[in-house]
CSV table of C-alpha atoms in Angstrom, one decimal:
chain,number,residue,atom,x,y,z
G,12,MET,CA,-6.4,17.6,-29.8
G,13,GLU,CA,-3.7,19.3,-31.8
G,14,GLU,CA,-1.7,16.1,-32.0
G,15,THR,CA,-4.7,14.2,-33.2
G,16,GLN,CA,-5.5,16.8,-35.8
G,17,ASP,CA,-1.8,16.8,-37.0
G,18,ALA,CA,-1.8,13.0,-37.2
G,19,ILE,CA,-5.0,12.8,-39.3
G,20,THR,CA,-3.9,15.7,-41.5
G,21,SER,CA,-0.5,14.1,-42.3
G,22,HIS,CA,-2.2,10.7,-43.2
G,23,VAL,CA,-5.4,12.1,-44.7
G,24,ASP,CA,-4.7,10.4,-48.1
G,25,SER,CA,-4.8,6.9,-46.4
G,26,PHE,CA,-8.1,7.8,-44.7
G,27,MET,CA,-9.7,9.0,-47.9
G,28,GLU,CA,-8.5,6.4,-50.3
G,29,PRO,CA,-11.7,5.0,-52.0
G,30,ASN,CA,-10.7,1.3,-51.7
G,31,GLY,CA,-8.6,1.7,-48.6
G,32,ASN,CA,-9.1,0.9,-45.0
G,33,GLY,CA,-9.5,4.5,-43.7
G,34,LEU,CA,-12.9,3.9,-42.0
G,35,VAL,CA,-11.6,0.8,-40.2
G,36,GLN,CA,-8.5,2.8,-39.0
G,37,PHE,CA,-10.8,5.6,-37.8
G,38,VAL,CA,-13.1,3.2,-35.8
G,39,LEU,CA,-10.2,1.4,-34.3
G,40,SER,CA,-8.6,4.7,-33.2
G,41,VAL,CA,-11.9,5.7,-31.5
G,42,LEU,CA,-12.1,2.3,-29.7
G,43,LEU,CA,-8.5,2.4,-28.5
G,44,SER,CA,-8.7,6.1,-27.5
G,45,LYS,CA,-11.9,5.7,-25.4
G,46,GLY,CA,-11.2,2.2,-24.2
G,47,VAL,CA,-13.2,-1.0,-24.8
G,48,GLU,CA,-14.5,-1.3,-21.3
G,49,ASN,CA,-15.7,2.3,-21.2
G,50,ILE,CA,-17.6,1.7,-24.4
G,51,ARG,CA,-19.2,-1.5,-23.1
G,52,SER,CA,-20.4,0.3,-20.0
G,53,GLU,CA,-22.3,2.9,-22.1
G,54,MET,CA,-24.5,0.3,-23.9
G,55,ASP,CA,-27.8,-1.1,-22.8
G,56,ALA,CA,-27.5,-4.6,-21.3
G,57,VAL,CA,-30.9,-6.1,-21.9
G,58,ALA,CA,-32.3,-9.3,-23.4
G,59,GLY,CA,-31.8,-9.3,-27.2
G,60,ALA,CA,-28.9,-6.8,-27.1
G,61,LEU,CA,-26.4,-9.1,-25.2
G,62,SER,CA,-23.3,-10.2,-27.0
G,63,ASP,CA,-22.9,-13.3,-24.9
G,64,ALA,CA,-24.6,-15.4,-22.2
G,65,THR,CA,-22.6,-14.1,-19.3
G,66,GLY,CA,-23.9,-10.6,-19.1
G,67,GLY,CA,-22.1,-9.0,-22.0
G,68,THR,CA,-23.3,-5.8,-23.6
G,69,GLY,CA,-24.4,-4.6,-27.0
G,70,LYS,CA,-22.5,-4.8,-30.2
G,71,LEU,CA,-20.9,-2.2,-32.5
G,72,VAL,CA,-21.4,-4.4,-35.6
G,73,GLY,CA,-24.7,-6.2,-36.1
G,74,ALA,CA,-26.4,-8.5,-38.6
G,75,HIS,CA,-25.1,-8.5,-42.2
G,76,ASP,CA,-22.1,-6.5,-40.9
G,77,TYR,CA,-24.2,-3.3,-40.5
G,78,CYS,CA,-23.0,-0.9,-37.9
G,79,THR,CA,-25.3,-0.7,-34.9
G,80,GLN,CA,-26.9,2.5,-33.3
G,81,GLU,CA,-24.2,2.2,-30.6
G,82,LEU,CA,-21.5,2.7,-33.1
G,83,VAL,CA,-23.3,5.5,-34.9
G,84,ASN,CA,-23.8,7.3,-31.5
G,85,LEU,CA,-20.2,6.7,-30.5
G,86,LEU,CA,-18.9,8.4,-33.7
G,87,LEU,CA,-21.4,11.2,-33.6
G,88,CYS,CA,-21.6,12.0,-29.9
G,89,GLY,CA,-18.7,10.3,-28.2
G,90,PHE,CA,-21.1,7.9,-26.3
G,91,ALA,CA,-21.9,4.3,-27.3
G,92,ARG,CA,-25.5,4.7,-26.2
G,93,SER,CA,-28.0,2.2,-27.6
G,94,ASN,CA,-30.9,4.7,-28.2
G,95,VAL,CA,-31.6,8.0,-29.9
G,96,PHE,CA,-34.0,9.6,-27.4
G,97,ASP,CA,-32.8,12.3,-24.9
G,98,GLY,CA,-31.5,11.1,-21.5
G,99,GLU,CA,-32.5,7.8,-20.0
G,100,GLN,CA,-35.7,5.9,-19.7
G,101,ARG,CA,-36.4,3.5,-16.8
G,102,LEU,CA,-38.5,0.4,-17.3
G,103,GLU,CA,-39.9,-1.3,-14.2
G,104,GLY,CA,-39.4,-5.1,-14.2
G,105,ASP,CA,-38.7,-8.2,-12.1
G,106,PRO,CA,-36.2,-8.6,-10.5
G,107,GLY,CA,-35.3,-5.0,-11.0
G,108,ASP,CA,-35.7,-1.9,-13.2
G,109,VAL,CA,-34.0,-1.7,-16.6
G,110,VAL,CA,-32.4,1.6,-17.6
G,111,LEU,CA,-32.4,2.4,-21.3
G,112,LYS,CA,-29.6,4.8,-22.2
G,113,GLY,CA,-30.2,7.6,-24.7
G,114,ILE,CA,-28.2,10.7,-25.7
G,115,PRO,CA,-26.9,12.6,-22.6
G,116,SER,CA,-26.3,16.0,-24.2
G,117,ARG,CA,-26.5,18.1,-27.4
G,118,CYS,CA,-24.3,16.6,-30.1
G,119,ALA,CA,-22.0,18.4,-32.5
G,120,VAL,CA,-23.5,16.6,-35.5
G,121,GLY,CA,-27.2,15.5,-35.7
G,122,PHE,CA,-29.0,12.3,-36.7
G,123,LEU,CA,-32.3,11.8,-38.5
G,124,SER,CA,-34.0,8.4,-39.4
G,125,LEU,CA,-36.6,7.1,-41.7
G,126,PHE,CA,-37.5,4.7,-38.9
G,127,GLU,CA,-39.0,7.6,-37.0
G,128,ALA,CA,-41.3,8.4,-39.9
G,129,TYR,CA,-42.9,5.0,-39.3
G,130,ASP,CA,-43.0,5.4,-35.5
G,131,TYR,CA,-40.4,2.7,-34.8
G,132,ILE,CA,-38.1,5.1,-32.8
G,133,GLN,CA,-38.2,8.7,-31.6
G,134,VAL,CA,-35.1,10.8,-32.2
G,135,GLY,CA,-34.6,13.4,-29.4
G,136,SER,CA,-33.7,17.1,-29.6
G,137,PHE,CA,-30.1,16.5,-28.7
G,138,LEU,CA,-29.7,14.9,-32.1
G,139,LYS,CA,-32.3,16.8,-34.0
G,140,ARG,CA,-30.8,20.2,-32.9
G,141,PRO,CA,-27.0,19.7,-33.1
G,142,GLN,CA,-24.4,22.4,-32.6
G,143,PHE,CA,-23.8,22.3,-36.4
G,144,ASN,CA,-26.5,22.2,-38.9
G,145,VAL,CA,-25.4,18.8,-40.3
G,146,TRP,CA,-27.4,15.6,-39.9
G,147,VAL,CA,-26.4,12.0,-40.7
G,148,VAL,CA,-29.4,10.3,-42.3
G,149,CYS,CA,-30.4,6.7,-41.8
G,150,SER,CA,-32.6,5.7,-44.7
G,151,GLU,CA,-33.0,2.9,-47.2
G,152,SER,CA,-30.5,0.6,-45.4
G,153,HIS,CA,-27.5,3.0,-45.5
G,154,TYR,CA,-26.3,6.4,-44.3
G,155,SER,CA,-26.1,9.7,-46.1
G,156,VAL,CA,-26.1,13.3,-45.0
G,157,PHE,CA,-28.1,16.6,-45.0
G,158,PHE,CA,-26.4,19.9,-44.3
G,159,ALA,CA,-27.2,23.6,-44.4
G,160,ASP,CA,-25.4,26.2,-46.5
G,161,PRO,CA,-21.8,26.4,-45.1
G,162,LYS,CA,-22.5,30.0,-44.1
G,163,LEU,CA,-25.3,28.8,-41.9
G,164,LEU,CA,-23.7,25.8,-40.3
G,165,MET,CA,-23.9,27.3,-36.8
G,166,ASP,CA,-27.0,29.6,-37.4
G,167,GLU,CA,-29.6,28.6,-34.8
G,168,SER,CA,-32.2,30.7,-36.5
G,169,LEU,CA,-32.5,27.9,-39.0
G,170,GLU,CA,-35.0,26.3,-36.6
G,171,ARG,CA,-37.4,29.3,-36.9
G,172,ARG,CA,-37.2,30.1,-40.6
G,173,GLN,CA,-40.3,29.8,-42.7
G,174,GLN,CA,-38.2,28.7,-45.7
G,175,LEU,CA,-34.7,27.2,-45.8
G,176,ASP,CA,-32.5,25.1,-48.1
G,177,VAL,CA,-30.7,21.9,-47.1
G,178,PHE,CA,-28.2,20.1,-49.3
G,179,TYR,CA,-28.0,16.3,-49.6
G,180,PHE,CA,-25.1,14.0,-50.4
G,181,ASP,CA,-25.0,10.2,-50.7
G,182,GLY,CA,-21.5,8.8,-51.1
G,183,LEU,CA,-22.8,5.3,-51.7
G,184,ALA,CA,-24.7,6.4,-54.8
G,185,ASN,CA,-21.6,8.0,-56.4
G,186,GLN,CA,-23.6,11.3,-56.5
G,187,ASP,CA,-22.1,13.8,-58.9
G,188,GLU,CA,-24.8,16.5,-59.0
G,189,GLU,CA,-25.8,19.0,-56.4
G,190,ILE,CA,-29.1,18.1,-54.7
G,191,ARG,CA,-30.7,21.1,-52.9
G,192,LEU,CA,-34.0,20.8,-51.3
G,193,THR,CA,-36.1,23.8,-50.3
G,194,LEU,CA,-38.4,23.5,-47.3
G,195,THR,CA,-41.3,25.8,-46.9
G,196,MET,CA,-43.3,25.8,-43.7
G,197,SER,CA,-47.0,26.1,-43.7
G,198,GLU,CA,-49.5,26.3,-40.7
G,199,SER,CA,-51.9,24.1,-42.6
G,200,THR,CA,-49.4,21.3,-43.3
G,201,THR,CA,-49.1,18.5,-40.8
G,202,ARG,CA,-47.1,15.3,-41.0
G,203,ASN,CA,-49.3,12.3,-41.3
G,204,LYS,CA,-48.0,8.8,-40.7
G,205,PRO,CA,-47.1,7.5,-44.3
G,206,LYS,CA,-48.7,4.5,-45.8
G,207,PHE,CA,-46.4,1.8,-47.1
G,208,ASP,CA,-48.0,1.9,-50.6
G,209,GLU,CA,-47.5,5.7,-51.0
G,210,LEU,CA,-44.8,6.8,-53.4
G,211,ILE,CA,-43.4,9.6,-51.2
G,212,PRO,CA,-39.7,10.2,-51.4
G,213,PRO,CA,-38.2,8.6,-48.2
G,214,LEU,CA,-36.0,11.7,-47.7
G,215,ASN,CA,-39.2,13.9,-47.6
G,216,LEU,CA,-40.4,11.7,-44.7
G,217,VAL,CA,-37.0,12.0,-43.0
G,218,LEU,CA,-37.0,15.8,-43.2
G,219,GLN,CA,-40.6,16.0,-41.9
G,220,THR,CA,-39.5,14.2,-38.7
G,221,LYS,CA,-37.6,17.4,-37.9
G,222,TRP,CA,-39.7,19.9,-39.8
G,223,PRO,CA,-43.3,18.4,-39.7
G,224,ARG,CA,-44.9,21.4,-41.3
G,225,ALA,CA,-42.6,21.5,-44.3
G,226,THR,CA,-43.4,21.0,-47.9
G,227,ILE,CA,-40.4,20.0,-49.9
G,228,ASP,CA,-39.3,21.2,-53.4
G,229,TRP,CA,-36.5,19.2,-55.1
G,230,ASN,CA,-35.7,22.2,-57.4
G,231,GLY,CA,-35.9,20.3,-60.7
G,232,VAL,CA,-33.9,17.2,-59.5
G,233,GLU,CA,-35.7,13.9,-59.9
G,234,PRO,CA,-36.8,12.9,-56.4
G,235,LEU,CA,-35.1,9.8,-55.0
G,236,LEU,CA,-37.8,7.1,-54.5
């Protein structure tokens, strides 16, 4: 671990260069460190997720060169699992059962998705309640991040607070202002499935998949629609 940290620190400029290949280097390092066959074995092998006709497994890069959930889970949790629910789910079938692989244990960094707000997926507690109060966000066809105040990154009482702040950052949007959202819990507030024609900020819907009783104040910043 110390050797890895020293190597990254000594070459951090090449990883962080805006128009460089730092992300590609990082992903290749993960692939070579864990091993391609180990990664393949962690993916679901079901119809529609196969990479070839000979029993291959899922992919790390999908349509339009988007990263797949397997790659996201590999980088967040260390496992190239194909799903975001906790544990495994078994589907009965012919000729045999199919096992769908989810997240095996609590992750260091979490994950929230707009797809859950529309009931396409269900993110499990291992990703919703990570060791650090940081959540990668899948919304509007790209990834961004929510995080708690740095002093509260490991504070588990965040789950029980009636009011809390989370900060938001979107590197793709070249964000240059602080976005702080205040969540206030109310017993009378319940999360309803949104309608497609409602002008609700997508990030509100994402946050309510974890805090369903929250009302959300953007603190004077124009909400991102």
